[in-house]
Short mmCIF file of C-alpha atoms in Angstrom, two decimals:
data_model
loop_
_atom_site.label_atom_id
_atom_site.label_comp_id
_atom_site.label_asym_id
_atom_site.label_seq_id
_atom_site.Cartn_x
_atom_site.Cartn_y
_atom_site.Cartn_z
CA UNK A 1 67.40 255.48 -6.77
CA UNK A 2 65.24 252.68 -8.02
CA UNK A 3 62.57 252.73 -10.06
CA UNK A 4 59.53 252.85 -7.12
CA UNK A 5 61.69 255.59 -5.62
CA UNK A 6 61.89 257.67 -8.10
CA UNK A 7 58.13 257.41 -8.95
CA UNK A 8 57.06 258.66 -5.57
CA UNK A 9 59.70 261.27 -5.93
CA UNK A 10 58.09 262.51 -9.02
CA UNK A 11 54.82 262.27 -7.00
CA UNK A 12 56.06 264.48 -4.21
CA UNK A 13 57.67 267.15 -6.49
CA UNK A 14 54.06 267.80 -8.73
CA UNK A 15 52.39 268.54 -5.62
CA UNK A 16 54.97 271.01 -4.85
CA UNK A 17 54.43 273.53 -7.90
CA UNK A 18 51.67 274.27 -9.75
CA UNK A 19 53.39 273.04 -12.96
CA UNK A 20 56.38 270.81 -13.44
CA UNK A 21 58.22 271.06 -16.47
CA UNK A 22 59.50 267.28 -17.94
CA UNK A 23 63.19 269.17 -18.43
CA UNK A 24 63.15 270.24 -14.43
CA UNK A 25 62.31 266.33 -13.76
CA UNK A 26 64.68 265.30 -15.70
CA UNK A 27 67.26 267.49 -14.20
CA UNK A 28 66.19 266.59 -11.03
CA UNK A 29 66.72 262.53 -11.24
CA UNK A 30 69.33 262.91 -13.54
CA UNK A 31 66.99 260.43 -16.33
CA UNK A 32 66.01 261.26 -19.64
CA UNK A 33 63.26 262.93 -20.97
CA UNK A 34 62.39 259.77 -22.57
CA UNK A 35 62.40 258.17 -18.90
CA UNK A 36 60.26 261.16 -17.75
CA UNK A 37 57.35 260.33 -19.82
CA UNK A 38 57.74 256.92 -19.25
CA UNK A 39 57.27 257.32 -15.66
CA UNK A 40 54.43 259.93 -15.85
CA UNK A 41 52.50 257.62 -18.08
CA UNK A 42 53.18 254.36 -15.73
CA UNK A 43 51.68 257.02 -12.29
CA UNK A 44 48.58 257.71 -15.00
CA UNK A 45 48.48 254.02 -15.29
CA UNK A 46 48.13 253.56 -11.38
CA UNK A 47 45.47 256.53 -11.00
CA UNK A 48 46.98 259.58 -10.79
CA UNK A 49 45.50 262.41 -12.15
CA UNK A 50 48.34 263.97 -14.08
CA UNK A 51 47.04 266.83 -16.43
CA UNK A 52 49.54 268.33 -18.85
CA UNK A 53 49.77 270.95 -21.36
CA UNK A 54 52.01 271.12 -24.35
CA UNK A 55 54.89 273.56 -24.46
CA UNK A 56 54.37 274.04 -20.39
CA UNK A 57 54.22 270.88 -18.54
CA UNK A 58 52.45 268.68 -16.56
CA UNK A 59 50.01 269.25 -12.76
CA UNK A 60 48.10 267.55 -10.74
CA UNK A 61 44.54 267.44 -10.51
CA UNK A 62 42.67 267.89 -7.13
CA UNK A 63 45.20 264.98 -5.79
CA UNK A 64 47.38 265.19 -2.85
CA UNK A 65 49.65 262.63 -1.21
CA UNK A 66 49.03 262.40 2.72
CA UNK A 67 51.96 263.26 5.04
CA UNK A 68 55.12 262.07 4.26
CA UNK A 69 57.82 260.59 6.56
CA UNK A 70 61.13 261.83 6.05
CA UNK A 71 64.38 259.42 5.86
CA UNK A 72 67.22 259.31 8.61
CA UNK A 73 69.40 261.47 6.35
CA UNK A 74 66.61 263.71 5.13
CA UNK A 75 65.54 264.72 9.23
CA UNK A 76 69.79 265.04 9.53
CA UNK A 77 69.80 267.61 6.35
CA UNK A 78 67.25 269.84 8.35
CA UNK A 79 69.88 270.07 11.30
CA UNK A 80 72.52 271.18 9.04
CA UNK A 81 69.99 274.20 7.09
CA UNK A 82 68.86 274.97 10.65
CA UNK A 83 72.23 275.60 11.28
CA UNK A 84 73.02 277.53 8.09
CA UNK A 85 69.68 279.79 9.09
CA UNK A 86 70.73 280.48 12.80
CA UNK A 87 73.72 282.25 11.45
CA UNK A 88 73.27 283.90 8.53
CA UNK A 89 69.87 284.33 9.01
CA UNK A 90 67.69 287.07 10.51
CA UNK A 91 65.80 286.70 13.84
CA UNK A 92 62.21 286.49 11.33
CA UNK A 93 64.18 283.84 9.33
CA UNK A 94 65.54 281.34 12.43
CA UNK A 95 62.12 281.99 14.38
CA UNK A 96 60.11 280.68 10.92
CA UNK A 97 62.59 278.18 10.57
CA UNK A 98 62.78 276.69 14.44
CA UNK A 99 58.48 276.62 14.07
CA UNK A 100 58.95 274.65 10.86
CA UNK A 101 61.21 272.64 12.38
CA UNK A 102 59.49 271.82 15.36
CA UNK A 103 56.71 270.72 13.42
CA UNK A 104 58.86 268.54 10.94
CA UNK A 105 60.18 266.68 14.09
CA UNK A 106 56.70 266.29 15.57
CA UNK A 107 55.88 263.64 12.42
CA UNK A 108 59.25 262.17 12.90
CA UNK A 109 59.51 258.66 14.31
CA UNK A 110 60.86 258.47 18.26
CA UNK A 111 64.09 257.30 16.70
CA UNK A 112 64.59 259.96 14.26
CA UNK A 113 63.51 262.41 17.08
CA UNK A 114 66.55 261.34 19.40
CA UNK A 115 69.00 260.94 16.23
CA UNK A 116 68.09 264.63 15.45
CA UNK A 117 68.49 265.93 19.16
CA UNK A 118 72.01 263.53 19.44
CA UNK A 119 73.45 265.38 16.32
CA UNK A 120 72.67 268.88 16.83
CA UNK A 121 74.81 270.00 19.59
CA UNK A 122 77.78 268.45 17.47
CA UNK A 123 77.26 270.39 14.05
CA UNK A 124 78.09 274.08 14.16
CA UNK A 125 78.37 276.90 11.76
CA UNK A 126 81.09 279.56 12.26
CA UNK A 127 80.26 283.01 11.33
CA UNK A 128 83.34 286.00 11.78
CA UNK A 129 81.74 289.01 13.59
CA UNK A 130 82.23 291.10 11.12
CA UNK A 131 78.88 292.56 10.14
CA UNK A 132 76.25 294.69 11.89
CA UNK A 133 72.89 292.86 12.71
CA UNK A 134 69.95 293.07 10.05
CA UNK A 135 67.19 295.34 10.97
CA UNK A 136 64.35 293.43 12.32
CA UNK A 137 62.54 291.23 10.13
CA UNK A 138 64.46 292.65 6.94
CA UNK A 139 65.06 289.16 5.41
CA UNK A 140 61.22 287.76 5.79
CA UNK A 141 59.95 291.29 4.24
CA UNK A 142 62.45 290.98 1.39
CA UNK A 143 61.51 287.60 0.49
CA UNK A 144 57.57 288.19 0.31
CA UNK A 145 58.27 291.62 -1.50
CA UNK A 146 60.70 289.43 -4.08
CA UNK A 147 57.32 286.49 -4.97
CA UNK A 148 54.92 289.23 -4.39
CA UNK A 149 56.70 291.62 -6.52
CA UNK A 150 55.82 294.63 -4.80
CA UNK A 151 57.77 297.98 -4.93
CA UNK A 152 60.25 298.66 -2.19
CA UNK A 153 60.88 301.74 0.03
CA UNK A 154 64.40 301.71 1.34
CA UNK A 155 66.69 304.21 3.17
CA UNK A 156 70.63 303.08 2.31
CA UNK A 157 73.54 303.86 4.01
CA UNK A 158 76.50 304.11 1.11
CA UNK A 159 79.71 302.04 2.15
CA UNK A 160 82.55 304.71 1.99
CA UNK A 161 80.34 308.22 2.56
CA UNK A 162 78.21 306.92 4.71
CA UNK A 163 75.53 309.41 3.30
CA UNK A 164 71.69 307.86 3.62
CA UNK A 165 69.59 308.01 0.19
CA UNK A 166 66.05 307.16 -0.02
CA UNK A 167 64.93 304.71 -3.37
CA UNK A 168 62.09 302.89 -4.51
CA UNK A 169 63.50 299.63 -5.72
CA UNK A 170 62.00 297.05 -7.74
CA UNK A 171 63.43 293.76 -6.10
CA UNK A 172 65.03 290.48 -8.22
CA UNK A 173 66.53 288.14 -5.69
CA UNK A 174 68.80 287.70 -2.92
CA UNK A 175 72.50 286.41 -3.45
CA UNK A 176 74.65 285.63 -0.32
CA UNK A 177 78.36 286.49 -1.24
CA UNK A 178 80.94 287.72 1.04
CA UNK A 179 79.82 286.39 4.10
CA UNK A 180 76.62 288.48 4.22
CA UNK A 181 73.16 289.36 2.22
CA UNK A 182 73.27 291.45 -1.04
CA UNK A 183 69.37 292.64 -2.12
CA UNK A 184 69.23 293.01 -6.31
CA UNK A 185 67.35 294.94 -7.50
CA UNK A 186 66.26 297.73 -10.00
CA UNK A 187 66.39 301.27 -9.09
CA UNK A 188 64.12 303.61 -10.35
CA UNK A 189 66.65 306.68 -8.88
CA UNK A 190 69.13 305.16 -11.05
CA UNK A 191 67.53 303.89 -13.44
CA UNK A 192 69.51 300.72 -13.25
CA UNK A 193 70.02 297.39 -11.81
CA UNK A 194 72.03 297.62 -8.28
CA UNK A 195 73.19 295.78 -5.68
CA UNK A 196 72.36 296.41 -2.00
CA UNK A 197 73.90 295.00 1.26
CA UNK A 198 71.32 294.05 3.18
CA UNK A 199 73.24 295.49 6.65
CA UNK A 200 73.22 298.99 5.08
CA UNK A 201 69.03 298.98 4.62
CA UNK A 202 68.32 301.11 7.28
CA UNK A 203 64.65 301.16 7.04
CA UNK A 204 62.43 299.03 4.53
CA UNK A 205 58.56 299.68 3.68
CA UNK A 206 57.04 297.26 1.31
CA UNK A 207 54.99 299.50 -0.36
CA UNK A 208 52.28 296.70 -1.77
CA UNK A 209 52.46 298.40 -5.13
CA UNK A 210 52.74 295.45 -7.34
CA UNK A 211 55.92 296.32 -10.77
CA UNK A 212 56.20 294.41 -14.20
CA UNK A 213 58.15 291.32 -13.06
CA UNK A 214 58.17 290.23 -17.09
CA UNK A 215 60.07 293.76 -17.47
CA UNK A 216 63.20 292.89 -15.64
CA UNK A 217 65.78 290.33 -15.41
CA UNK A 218 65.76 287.64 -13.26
CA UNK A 219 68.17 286.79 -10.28
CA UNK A 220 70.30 284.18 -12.84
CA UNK A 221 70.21 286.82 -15.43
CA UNK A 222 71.18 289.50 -13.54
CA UNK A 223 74.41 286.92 -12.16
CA UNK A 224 75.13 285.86 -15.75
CA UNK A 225 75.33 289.48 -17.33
CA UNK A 226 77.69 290.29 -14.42
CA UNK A 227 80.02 287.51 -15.08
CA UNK A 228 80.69 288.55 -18.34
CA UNK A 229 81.26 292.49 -18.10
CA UNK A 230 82.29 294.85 -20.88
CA UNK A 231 85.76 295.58 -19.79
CA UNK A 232 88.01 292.90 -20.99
CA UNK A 233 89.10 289.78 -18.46
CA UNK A 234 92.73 288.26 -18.44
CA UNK A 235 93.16 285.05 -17.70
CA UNK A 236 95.80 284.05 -14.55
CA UNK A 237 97.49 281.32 -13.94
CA UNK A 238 98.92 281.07 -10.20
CA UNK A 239 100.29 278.38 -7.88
CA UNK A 240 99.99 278.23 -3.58
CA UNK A 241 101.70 275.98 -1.69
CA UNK A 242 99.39 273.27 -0.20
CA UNK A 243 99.36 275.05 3.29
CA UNK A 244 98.21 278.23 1.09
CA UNK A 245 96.18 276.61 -0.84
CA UNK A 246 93.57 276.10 2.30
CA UNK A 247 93.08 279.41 2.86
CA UNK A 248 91.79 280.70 -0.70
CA UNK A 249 88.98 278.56 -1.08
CA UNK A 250 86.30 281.03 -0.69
CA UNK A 251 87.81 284.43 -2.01
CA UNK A 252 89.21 282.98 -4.80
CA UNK A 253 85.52 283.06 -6.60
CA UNK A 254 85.55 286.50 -6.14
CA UNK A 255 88.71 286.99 -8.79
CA UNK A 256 86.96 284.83 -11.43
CA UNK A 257 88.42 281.20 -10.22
CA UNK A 258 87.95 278.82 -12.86
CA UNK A 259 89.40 275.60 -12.18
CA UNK A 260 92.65 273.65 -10.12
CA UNK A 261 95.28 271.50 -10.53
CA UNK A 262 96.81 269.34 -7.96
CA UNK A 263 100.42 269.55 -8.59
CA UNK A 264 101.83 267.50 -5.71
CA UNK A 265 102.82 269.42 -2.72
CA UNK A 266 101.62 273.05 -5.41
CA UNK A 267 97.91 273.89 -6.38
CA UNK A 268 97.62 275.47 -9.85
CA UNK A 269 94.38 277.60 -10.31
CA UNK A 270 93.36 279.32 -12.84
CA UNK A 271 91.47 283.12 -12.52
CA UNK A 272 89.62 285.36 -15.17
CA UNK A 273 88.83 288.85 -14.09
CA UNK A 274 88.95 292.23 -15.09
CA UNK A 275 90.12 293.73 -11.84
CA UNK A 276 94.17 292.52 -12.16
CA UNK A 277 95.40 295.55 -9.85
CA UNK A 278 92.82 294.09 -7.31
CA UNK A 279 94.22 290.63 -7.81
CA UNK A 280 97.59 291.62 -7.29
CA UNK A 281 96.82 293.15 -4.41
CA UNK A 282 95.35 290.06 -2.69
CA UNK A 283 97.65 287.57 -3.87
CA UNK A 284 100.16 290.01 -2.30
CA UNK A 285 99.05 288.81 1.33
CA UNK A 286 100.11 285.41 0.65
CA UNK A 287 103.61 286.45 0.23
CA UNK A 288 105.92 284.02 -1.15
CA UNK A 289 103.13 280.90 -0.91
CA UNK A 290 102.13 282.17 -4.29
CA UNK A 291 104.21 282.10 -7.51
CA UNK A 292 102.67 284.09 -10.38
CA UNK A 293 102.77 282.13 -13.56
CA UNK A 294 100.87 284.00 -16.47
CA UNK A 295 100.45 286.18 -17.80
CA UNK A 296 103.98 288.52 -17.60
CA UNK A 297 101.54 291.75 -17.30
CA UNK A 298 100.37 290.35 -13.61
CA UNK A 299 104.12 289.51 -12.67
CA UNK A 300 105.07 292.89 -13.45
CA UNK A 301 102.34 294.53 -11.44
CA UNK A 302 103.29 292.38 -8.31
CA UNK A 303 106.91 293.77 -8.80
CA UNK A 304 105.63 297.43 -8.42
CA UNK A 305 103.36 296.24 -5.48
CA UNK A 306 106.03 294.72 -3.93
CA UNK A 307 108.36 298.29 -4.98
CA UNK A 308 105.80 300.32 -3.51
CA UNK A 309 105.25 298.53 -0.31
CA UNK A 310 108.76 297.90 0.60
CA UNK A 311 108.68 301.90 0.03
CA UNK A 312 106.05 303.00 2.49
CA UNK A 313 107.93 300.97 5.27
CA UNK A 314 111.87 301.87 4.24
CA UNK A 315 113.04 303.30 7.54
CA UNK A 316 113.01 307.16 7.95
CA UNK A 317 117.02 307.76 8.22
CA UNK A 318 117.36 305.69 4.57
CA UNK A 319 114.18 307.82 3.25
CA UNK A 320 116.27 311.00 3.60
CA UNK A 321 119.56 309.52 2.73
CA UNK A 322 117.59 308.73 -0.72
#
């Protein structure tokens, strides 16, 4: 990005927040903070009422840029969130989304209009039918409850019992993992943080009684202290064939994956967890595409996996002969 770029970049991200901290530019362009307040000064320099406060950052002043046209690649990015929205979305998240849209594409040159319309029916998003629709309008509510920070009424379903509970929950963030919506949030029945599949909230009532947002931990905390949990991890070190390989790539951050190695026609990667029965257990699906190599303690547990399971299916007359 050159130097004019950039510039209006910064431009366009101060008159999206309220305050912009010089580390979140920085971050953002990949520059130094050095560079940061280089650039700041030079848009003071051409007019631009920059205000900024020491220790917090820096805002505009009664200033705003007029519409801006997007690039060629920028209108094709909206194609591929619009896609990401329409399937793991809710029906109030796609309909806000196809109105935004709509209006994005009414600024849009007549070329970018037809490039748009040319590429959508040939990007698609796959999503296994494995989950039972959100209640209406679930996703929008959760959203203005989370920047509102307003109490929540819920009625959960429990995954195994199936029993219904009624909490008031104090909501953090969402986090998409396992191919659907997990709510986090502080319980005050528990007295604790816990997570919530969004398909099991059978009924939701924001409440519009405001909580202590200062009080609890935010969404990265929350993510951080559950990476690093109080029962001890092991590290693993396994190899798939290639072929295998293909198939792990999103379940594997489930069992701590770490990093790969390309070994030629072998993948090395290496795990941490603390759940090694539960790791055996999946790695036993992948049969012999998947050679255990650290540490001995996982090898041995695959061995009684594999004892067990050969076992359960050991024909009846050789069951009785035993």
């Amino acid at each position: 990005m050159n130097r004019l770029d950039r510039l209006t970049a910064i431009l366009i991200h101060l008159q999206t927040k309220r305050v912009v901290r010089a580390q979140e530019l920085a971050d953002r362009f990949t520059i130094s903070l050095r560079t940061v307040y280089r650039d700041i000064r030079s848009l003071e320099e051409a007019g631009v009422p920059i205000g900024a406060e020491a220790g917090v950052g820096y805002f505009l002043t009664d200033y705003h840029l007029p519409p801006v046209m997007f690039t060629n690649a920028e209108a094709s990015a909206l194609v591929f969130g619009g896609k990401l929205v329409e399937k793991w979305g809710d029906e109030s998240v796609q309909t806000a989304f196809e109105s935004a849209l709509f209006k994005i594409k009414s600024v849009l040159k007549r070329p970018d209009q037809e490039h748009l319309d040319d590429l959508a029916p040939h990007v698609a998003v796959h999503k296994p039918n494995l989950r039972e629709p959100y209640v209406g309008g679930l996703l929008n509510t959760l959203q203005h409850a989370i920047a509102q920070h307003h109490v929540l009424a819920i009625c959960y379903q429990a995954g195994y019992t199936d029993t219904e509970t009624r909490r008031e929950v104090e909501p953090v963030g969402l986090y998409h993992y396992g191919m659907v919506w997990h709510l986090i949030a502080y319980c005050r029945t528990r007295q604790d943080y816990r997570d919530f599949r969004v398909d099991r909230i059978r009924e939701l009532v924001d409440t519009g009684r405001p909580f202590a947002r200062q009080e609890r931990l935010s969404l990265r905390e929350y993510l951080d202290q559950m990476r690093r949990p109080d029962m001890p991890v092991v590290n693993v070190s396994v190899s798939f064939t290639k072929k295998a390989a293909r198939f792990v790539q999103e379940h594997r951050y489930m069992w701590g994956f770490q990093r790969e190695e390309d070994l030629g026609d072998r993948v090395r990667m290496h795990l941490c967890t603390p759940y090694l029965e539960g790791l055996g257990r999946w790695l036993l699906s992948y049969g012999d595409s998947v050679t255990i190599e650290a540490p001995d303690q996982l090898r041995t547990l695959m061995q009684a996996l594999t004892e067990e399971l050969f076992a359960h299916y050991m024909p009846v007359e050789e069951t009785l002969l035993t």
